[in-house]
Amino acid sequence: PYRTHDDHIEGVVITYVDITARKQAEQELATTKALLEAVVEQSPIPMAAAAPDGTLLVINSACREILGLNAGPLTAANLLPPPPAPAGDPWASPSTMEPPMSRALRGIPVSNEEIQVRRRDGSVRWALLSGAPILDSSGGLLAGFAAFPDITERKKALESLRLSEERLSEAQRVARVGSWEFDVLTGEGSWSNQQYSLFGLSPESARPHLDLFTAHAHPEDREAL
């Protein structure tokens, strides 16, 4: 308001500042934020991000699922450490180091580390963790980000393969039967442990090759071989 000398209001002065550009920037930011949130939420890969003070900023449905968490408020502390493993748990991998998930959520880079994820119901999953810091324009830490796809089935398949190979190797040892295969183009191949043993060789002393295999056959049998 502006006033007369005796303090009576005579009128009002109004100013306007054009904030169109700011409003457009705010709208673009809101659109980008919504898009990123939708992408993260719909991703099948578990993802989480936490502020330096431990406040959980992002957790998508895939992350809740692998952790066995219901919807509701969470903090980064809810994600770690997992409940203690039962005595004799074959999945347990105790370590005195800071857990990779904790490092990732604190903004310390982590690349493709296999981690054990113990769900709230006590069951165990395996995941391949990668994490990175999220920095502001001046290089300050805004958050720590972690993504960890479930590799439980892959781990089980590898373990099953390992056990099968151990059983085959033991069966060959007991039966004194060796096995081998080779590439017809290169002559390179692979031998079972028992095959080395039958030839009086070891994997450290000999490279499996068709010529070496043939050389160990009796001269009268080489043509048939």
mmCIF file of C-alpha atoms in Angstrom:
data_model
loop_
_atom_site.group_PDB
_atom_site.id
_atom_site.type_symbol
_atom_site.label_atom_id
_atom_site.label_comp_id
_atom_site.label_asym_id
_atom_site.label_seq_id
_atom_site.Cartn_x
_atom_site.Cartn_y
_atom_site.Cartn_z
ATOM 1 C CA PRO A 1 0.000 0.000 0.000
ATOM 2 C CA TYR A 2 1.035 3.606 -0.416
ATOM 3 C CA ARG A 3 -0.223 6.231 2.052
ATOM 4 C CA THR A 4 -0.809 9.944 2.364
ATOM 5 C CA HIS A 5 1.104 12.152 4.791
ATOM 6 C CA ASP A 6 -1.559 11.469 7.446
ATOM 7 C CA ASP A 7 -1.172 7.699 6.947
ATOM 8 C CA HIS A 8 -4.325 7.076 4.963
ATOM 9 C CA ILE A 9 -4.058 4.306 2.326
ATOM 10 C CA GLU A 10 -4.461 5.820 -1.109
ATOM 11 C CA GLY A 11 -3.720 2.754 -3.214
ATOM 12 C CA VAL A 12 -1.701 -0.380 -3.721
ATOM 13 C CA VAL A 13 1.430 -1.003 -5.752
ATOM 14 C CA ILE A 14 1.604 -4.503 -7.275
ATOM 15 C CA THR A 15 4.620 -6.068 -8.984
ATOM 16 C CA TYR A 16 4.788 -9.229 -11.041
ATOM 17 C CA VAL A 17 7.811 -11.462 -11.687
ATOM 18 C CA ASP A 18 7.652 -13.880 -14.596
ATOM 19 C CA ILE A 19 8.306 -17.403 -13.234
ATOM 20 C CA THR A 20 7.209 -19.298 -16.334
ATOM 21 C CA ALA A 21 10.674 -20.780 -16.904
ATOM 22 C CA ARG A 22 10.888 -21.918 -13.286
ATOM 23 C CA LYS A 23 7.448 -23.542 -13.445
ATOM 24 C CA GLN A 24 8.380 -25.291 -16.667
ATOM 25 C CA ALA A 25 11.592 -26.566 -15.078
ATOM 26 C CA GLU A 26 9.635 -27.786 -12.048
ATOM 27 C CA GLN A 27 7.184 -29.589 -14.321
ATOM 28 C CA GLU A 28 9.993 -31.209 -16.309
ATOM 29 C CA LEU A 29 11.676 -32.276 -13.080
ATOM 30 C CA ALA A 30 8.431 -33.749 -11.767
ATOM 31 C CA THR A 31 7.896 -35.618 -15.043
ATOM 32 C CA THR A 32 11.437 -36.992 -15.014
ATOM 33 C CA LYS A 33 11.096 -38.018 -11.361
ATOM 34 C CA ALA A 34 7.819 -39.809 -12.058
ATOM 35 C CA LEU A 35 9.348 -41.574 -15.060
ATOM 36 C CA LEU A 36 12.391 -42.734 -13.103
ATOM 37 C CA GLU A 37 10.232 -43.915 -10.204
ATOM 38 C CA ALA A 38 8.072 -45.904 -12.623
ATOM 39 C CA VAL A 39 11.121 -47.479 -14.287
ATOM 40 C CA VAL A 40 12.661 -48.447 -10.942
ATOM 41 C CA GLU A 41 9.379 -49.777 -9.568
ATOM 42 C CA GLN A 42 8.635 -51.885 -12.664
ATOM 43 C CA SER A 43 12.172 -53.265 -12.935
ATOM 44 C CA PRO A 44 12.470 -56.983 -12.156
ATOM 45 C CA ILE A 45 15.878 -56.246 -10.595
ATOM 46 C CA PRO A 46 15.803 -55.460 -6.849
ATOM 47 C CA MET A 47 16.934 -51.871 -6.264
ATOM 48 C CA ALA A 48 17.396 -49.672 -3.204
ATOM 49 C CA ALA A 49 18.955 -46.302 -2.411
ATOM 50 C CA ALA A 50 19.726 -44.713 0.943
ATOM 51 C CA ALA A 51 20.795 -41.244 2.078
ATOM 52 C CA PRO A 52 24.085 -40.865 3.990
ATOM 53 C CA ASP A 53 22.151 -40.699 7.276
ATOM 54 C CA GLY A 54 20.597 -44.105 6.595
ATOM 55 C CA THR A 55 17.202 -42.882 5.389
ATOM 56 C CA LEU A 56 15.897 -45.274 2.761
ATOM 57 C CA LEU A 57 15.019 -43.242 -0.331
ATOM 58 C CA VAL A 58 14.099 -45.948 -2.835
ATOM 59 C CA ILE A 59 13.027 -49.564 -2.562
ATOM 60 C CA ASN A 60 11.135 -51.239 -5.383
ATOM 61 C CA SER A 61 8.757 -54.194 -5.321
ATOM 62 C CA ALA A 62 11.420 -56.615 -6.551
ATOM 63 C CA CYS A 63 13.617 -55.587 -3.607
ATOM 64 C CA ARG A 64 10.788 -56.127 -1.133
ATOM 65 C CA GLU A 65 10.092 -59.513 -2.671
ATOM 66 C CA ILE A 66 13.656 -60.847 -2.463
ATOM 67 C CA LEU A 67 13.917 -59.607 1.135
ATOM 68 C CA GLY A 68 10.496 -60.963 2.062
ATOM 69 C CA LEU A 69 9.297 -57.558 3.262
ATOM 70 C CA ASN A 70 5.716 -56.341 3.371
ATOM 71 C CA ALA A 71 4.695 -52.876 2.251
ATOM 72 C CA GLY A 72 5.231 -50.171 4.836
ATOM 73 C CA PRO A 73 7.823 -47.667 6.044
ATOM 74 C CA LEU A 74 11.411 -48.875 6.003
ATOM 75 C CA THR A 75 14.881 -47.599 6.732
ATOM 76 C CA ALA A 76 18.204 -48.785 5.382
ATOM 77 C CA ALA A 77 18.787 -50.440 8.746
ATOM 78 C CA ASN A 78 15.881 -52.785 7.969
ATOM 79 C CA LEU A 79 17.850 -54.192 5.091
ATOM 80 C CA LEU A 80 20.917 -55.165 7.121
ATOM 81 C CA PRO A 81 22.247 -57.009 8.802
ATOM 82 C CA PRO A 82 20.101 -60.071 7.991
ATOM 83 C CA PRO A 83 18.814 -62.290 10.773
ATOM 84 C CA PRO A 84 21.555 -64.598 12.092
ATOM 85 C CA ALA A 85 21.933 -67.904 10.275
ATOM 86 C CA PRO A 86 20.978 -71.077 12.150
ATOM 87 C CA ALA A 87 23.878 -73.175 13.420
ATOM 88 C CA GLY A 88 25.285 -75.355 10.649
ATOM 89 C CA ASP A 89 23.541 -73.409 7.893
ATOM 90 C CA PRO A 90 25.367 -74.426 4.650
ATOM 91 C CA TRP A 91 24.562 -71.043 3.101
ATOM 92 C CA ALA A 92 26.210 -69.069 5.880
ATOM 93 C CA SER A 93 29.341 -67.124 4.994
ATOM 94 C CA PRO A 94 30.473 -65.277 8.141
ATOM 95 C CA SER A 95 32.876 -62.395 7.594
ATOM 96 C CA THR A 96 34.435 -59.691 9.706
ATOM 97 C CA MET A 97 34.251 -57.268 6.769
ATOM 98 C CA GLU A 98 31.463 -54.761 6.397
ATOM 99 C CA PRO A 99 28.666 -56.417 4.389
ATOM 100 C CA PRO A 100 28.644 -55.439 0.687
ATOM 101 C CA MET A 101 25.038 -54.209 0.934
ATOM 102 C CA SER A 102 25.993 -51.858 3.749
ATOM 103 C CA ARG A 103 28.933 -50.522 1.734
ATOM 104 C CA ALA A 104 26.747 -49.967 -1.333
ATOM 105 C CA LEU A 105 24.076 -48.100 0.621
ATOM 106 C CA ARG A 106 26.773 -45.917 2.178
ATOM 107 C CA GLY A 107 27.936 -44.903 -1.297
ATOM 108 C CA ILE A 108 31.019 -47.135 -1.509
ATOM 109 C CA PRO A 109 31.319 -48.680 -5.000
ATOM 110 C CA VAL A 110 30.613 -52.418 -5.178
ATOM 111 C CA SER A 111 30.799 -54.442 -8.397
ATOM 112 C CA ASN A 112 29.260 -57.866 -8.996
ATOM 113 C CA GLU A 113 29.716 -59.264 -5.487
ATOM 114 C CA GLU A 114 27.778 -62.389 -4.641
ATOM 115 C CA ILE A 115 25.831 -61.808 -1.462
ATOM 116 C CA GLN A 116 23.648 -63.942 0.735
ATOM 117 C CA VAL A 117 20.196 -62.501 1.278
ATOM 118 C CA ARG A 118 18.369 -63.926 4.280
ATOM 119 C CA ARG A 119 14.684 -63.205 4.056
ATOM 120 C CA ARG A 120 12.562 -62.281 7.056
ATOM 121 C CA ASP A 121 11.082 -65.794 7.079
ATOM 122 C CA GLY A 122 14.574 -67.267 7.450
ATOM 123 C CA SER A 123 14.894 -68.596 3.891
ATOM 124 C CA VAL A 124 17.962 -67.683 1.875
ATOM 125 C CA ARG A 125 18.460 -66.206 -1.568
ATOM 126 C CA TRP A 126 21.639 -65.333 -3.429
ATOM 127 C CA ALA A 127 22.082 -62.091 -5.369
ATOM 128 C CA LEU A 128 24.747 -60.392 -7.487
ATOM 129 C CA LEU A 129 25.232 -56.952 -5.947
ATOM 130 C CA SER A 130 26.464 -53.804 -7.652
ATOM 131 C CA GLY A 131 26.329 -50.400 -6.003
ATOM 132 C CA ALA A 132 27.529 -46.880 -6.607
ATOM 133 C CA PRO A 133 27.422 -43.425 -4.996
ATOM 134 C CA ILE A 134 24.981 -40.812 -6.274
ATOM 135 C CA LEU A 135 26.721 -37.427 -6.222
ATOM 136 C CA ASP A 136 25.462 -33.858 -6.468
ATOM 137 C CA SER A 137 26.873 -31.260 -8.878
ATOM 138 C CA SER A 138 29.695 -30.398 -6.482
ATOM 139 C CA GLY A 139 30.696 -34.021 -5.893
ATOM 140 C CA GLY A 140 28.997 -34.395 -2.517
ATOM 141 C CA LEU A 141 27.383 -37.695 -1.604
ATOM 142 C CA LEU A 142 23.600 -37.643 -2.025
ATOM 143 C CA ALA A 143 22.898 -41.345 -1.664
ATOM 144 C CA GLY A 144 24.159 -44.854 -2.099
ATOM 145 C CA PHE A 145 22.466 -47.004 -4.753
ATOM 146 C CA ALA A 146 22.346 -50.805 -4.913
ATOM 147 C CA ALA A 147 20.975 -53.245 -7.485
ATOM 148 C CA PHE A 148 21.094 -56.980 -6.837
ATOM 149 C CA PRO A 149 19.460 -59.458 -9.259
ATOM 150 C CA ASP A 150 18.503 -62.817 -7.797
ATOM 151 C CA ILE A 151 20.953 -65.570 -8.835
ATOM 152 C CA THR A 152 19.655 -68.272 -6.494
ATOM 153 C CA GLU A 153 18.636 -70.656 -9.272
ATOM 154 C CA ARG A 154 21.988 -70.176 -11.008
ATOM 155 C CA LYS A 155 23.816 -70.947 -7.769
ATOM 156 C CA LYS A 156 21.715 -74.076 -7.293
ATOM 157 C CA ALA A 157 22.394 -75.185 -10.873
ATOM 158 C CA LEU A 158 26.143 -74.682 -10.439
ATOM 159 C CA GLU A 159 26.098 -76.589 -7.153
ATOM 160 C CA SER A 160 24.127 -79.406 -8.784
ATOM 161 C CA LEU A 161 26.641 -79.507 -11.638
ATOM 162 C CA ARG A 162 29.541 -79.585 -9.176
ATOM 163 C CA LEU A 163 28.012 -82.491 -7.277
ATOM 164 C CA SER A 164 27.321 -84.373 -10.509
ATOM 165 C CA GLU A 165 30.920 -83.911 -11.627
ATOM 166 C CA GLU A 166 32.177 -85.099 -8.233
ATOM 167 C CA ARG A 167 29.970 -88.204 -8.422
ATOM 168 C CA LEU A 168 31.098 -88.952 -11.985
ATOM 169 C CA SER A 169 34.739 -88.527 -11.015
ATOM 170 C CA GLU A 170 34.315 -90.823 -8.005
ATOM 171 C CA ALA A 171 32.464 -93.434 -10.081
ATOM 172 C CA GLN A 172 35.260 -93.410 -12.664
ATOM 173 C CA ARG A 173 37.881 -93.710 -9.932
ATOM 174 C CA VAL A 174 36.164 -96.717 -8.369
ATOM 175 C CA ALA A 175 35.564 -98.424 -11.732
ATOM 176 C CA ARG A 176 38.989 -97.397 -13.067
ATOM 177 C CA VAL A 177 37.333 -95.952 -16.163
ATOM 178 C CA GLY A 178 38.611 -92.796 -17.811
ATOM 179 C CA SER A 179 36.764 -90.487 -20.171
ATOM 180 C CA TRP A 180 37.947 -87.910 -22.655
ATOM 181 C CA GLU A 181 36.756 -85.696 -25.482
ATOM 182 C CA PHE A 182 38.522 -83.657 -28.129
ATOM 183 C CA ASP A 183 37.892 -81.022 -30.791
ATOM 184 C CA VAL A 184 38.287 -82.638 -34.223
ATOM 185 C CA LEU A 185 39.596 -79.375 -35.707
ATOM 186 C CA THR A 186 42.218 -78.492 -33.106
ATOM 187 C CA GLY A 187 42.929 -81.774 -31.370
ATOM 188 C CA GLU A 188 42.511 -79.992 -28.048
ATOM 189 C CA GLY A 189 40.292 -81.618 -25.483
ATOM 190 C CA SER A 190 39.676 -82.519 -21.881
ATOM 191 C CA TRP A 191 40.350 -85.620 -19.820
ATOM 192 C CA SER A 192 38.791 -86.839 -16.639
ATOM 193 C CA ASN A 193 40.985 -87.174 -13.565
ATOM 194 C CA GLN A 194 40.899 -90.952 -13.915
ATOM 195 C CA GLN A 195 42.094 -90.700 -17.511
ATOM 196 C CA TYR A 196 45.193 -88.859 -16.326
ATOM 197 C CA SER A 197 45.649 -91.512 -13.638
ATOM 198 C CA LEU A 198 45.443 -94.371 -16.160
ATOM 199 C CA PHE A 199 48.236 -92.750 -18.161
ATOM 200 C CA GLY A 200 50.328 -92.021 -15.076
ATOM 201 C CA LEU A 201 49.988 -88.278 -15.686
ATOM 202 C CA SER A 202 48.523 -85.324 -13.828
ATOM 203 C CA PRO A 203 46.591 -82.247 -15.009
ATOM 204 C CA GLU A 204 49.584 -80.137 -13.944
ATOM 205 C CA SER A 205 52.134 -82.100 -16.004
ATOM 206 C CA ALA A 206 50.296 -82.699 -19.269
ATOM 207 C CA ARG A 207 48.038 -80.794 -21.636
ATOM 208 C CA PRO A 208 45.205 -82.970 -22.971
ATOM 209 C CA HIS A 209 45.710 -83.411 -26.706
ATOM 210 C CA LEU A 210 44.820 -86.115 -29.218
ATOM 211 C CA ASP A 211 48.485 -86.736 -30.087
ATOM 212 C CA LEU A 212 49.333 -87.290 -26.423
ATOM 213 C CA PHE A 213 46.414 -89.637 -26.030
ATOM 214 C CA THR A 214 47.430 -91.618 -29.111
ATOM 215 C CA ALA A 215 51.034 -91.769 -27.939
ATOM 216 C CA HIS A 216 49.916 -93.640 -24.812
ATOM 217 C CA ALA A 217 48.131 -96.344 -26.770
ATOM 218 C CA HIS A 218 49.986 -99.553 -27.529
ATOM 219 C CA PRO A 219 51.634 -99.298 -30.968
ATOM 220 C CA GLU A 220 49.613 -102.254 -32.268
ATOM 221 C CA ASP A 221 46.369 -100.532 -31.214
ATOM 222 C CA ARG A 222 47.017 -97.048 -32.581
ATOM 223 C CA GLU A 223 45.663 -97.715 -36.062
ATOM 224 C CA ALA A 224 42.388 -98.999 -34.641
ATOM 225 C CA LEU A 225 42.272 -96.081 -32.251
#
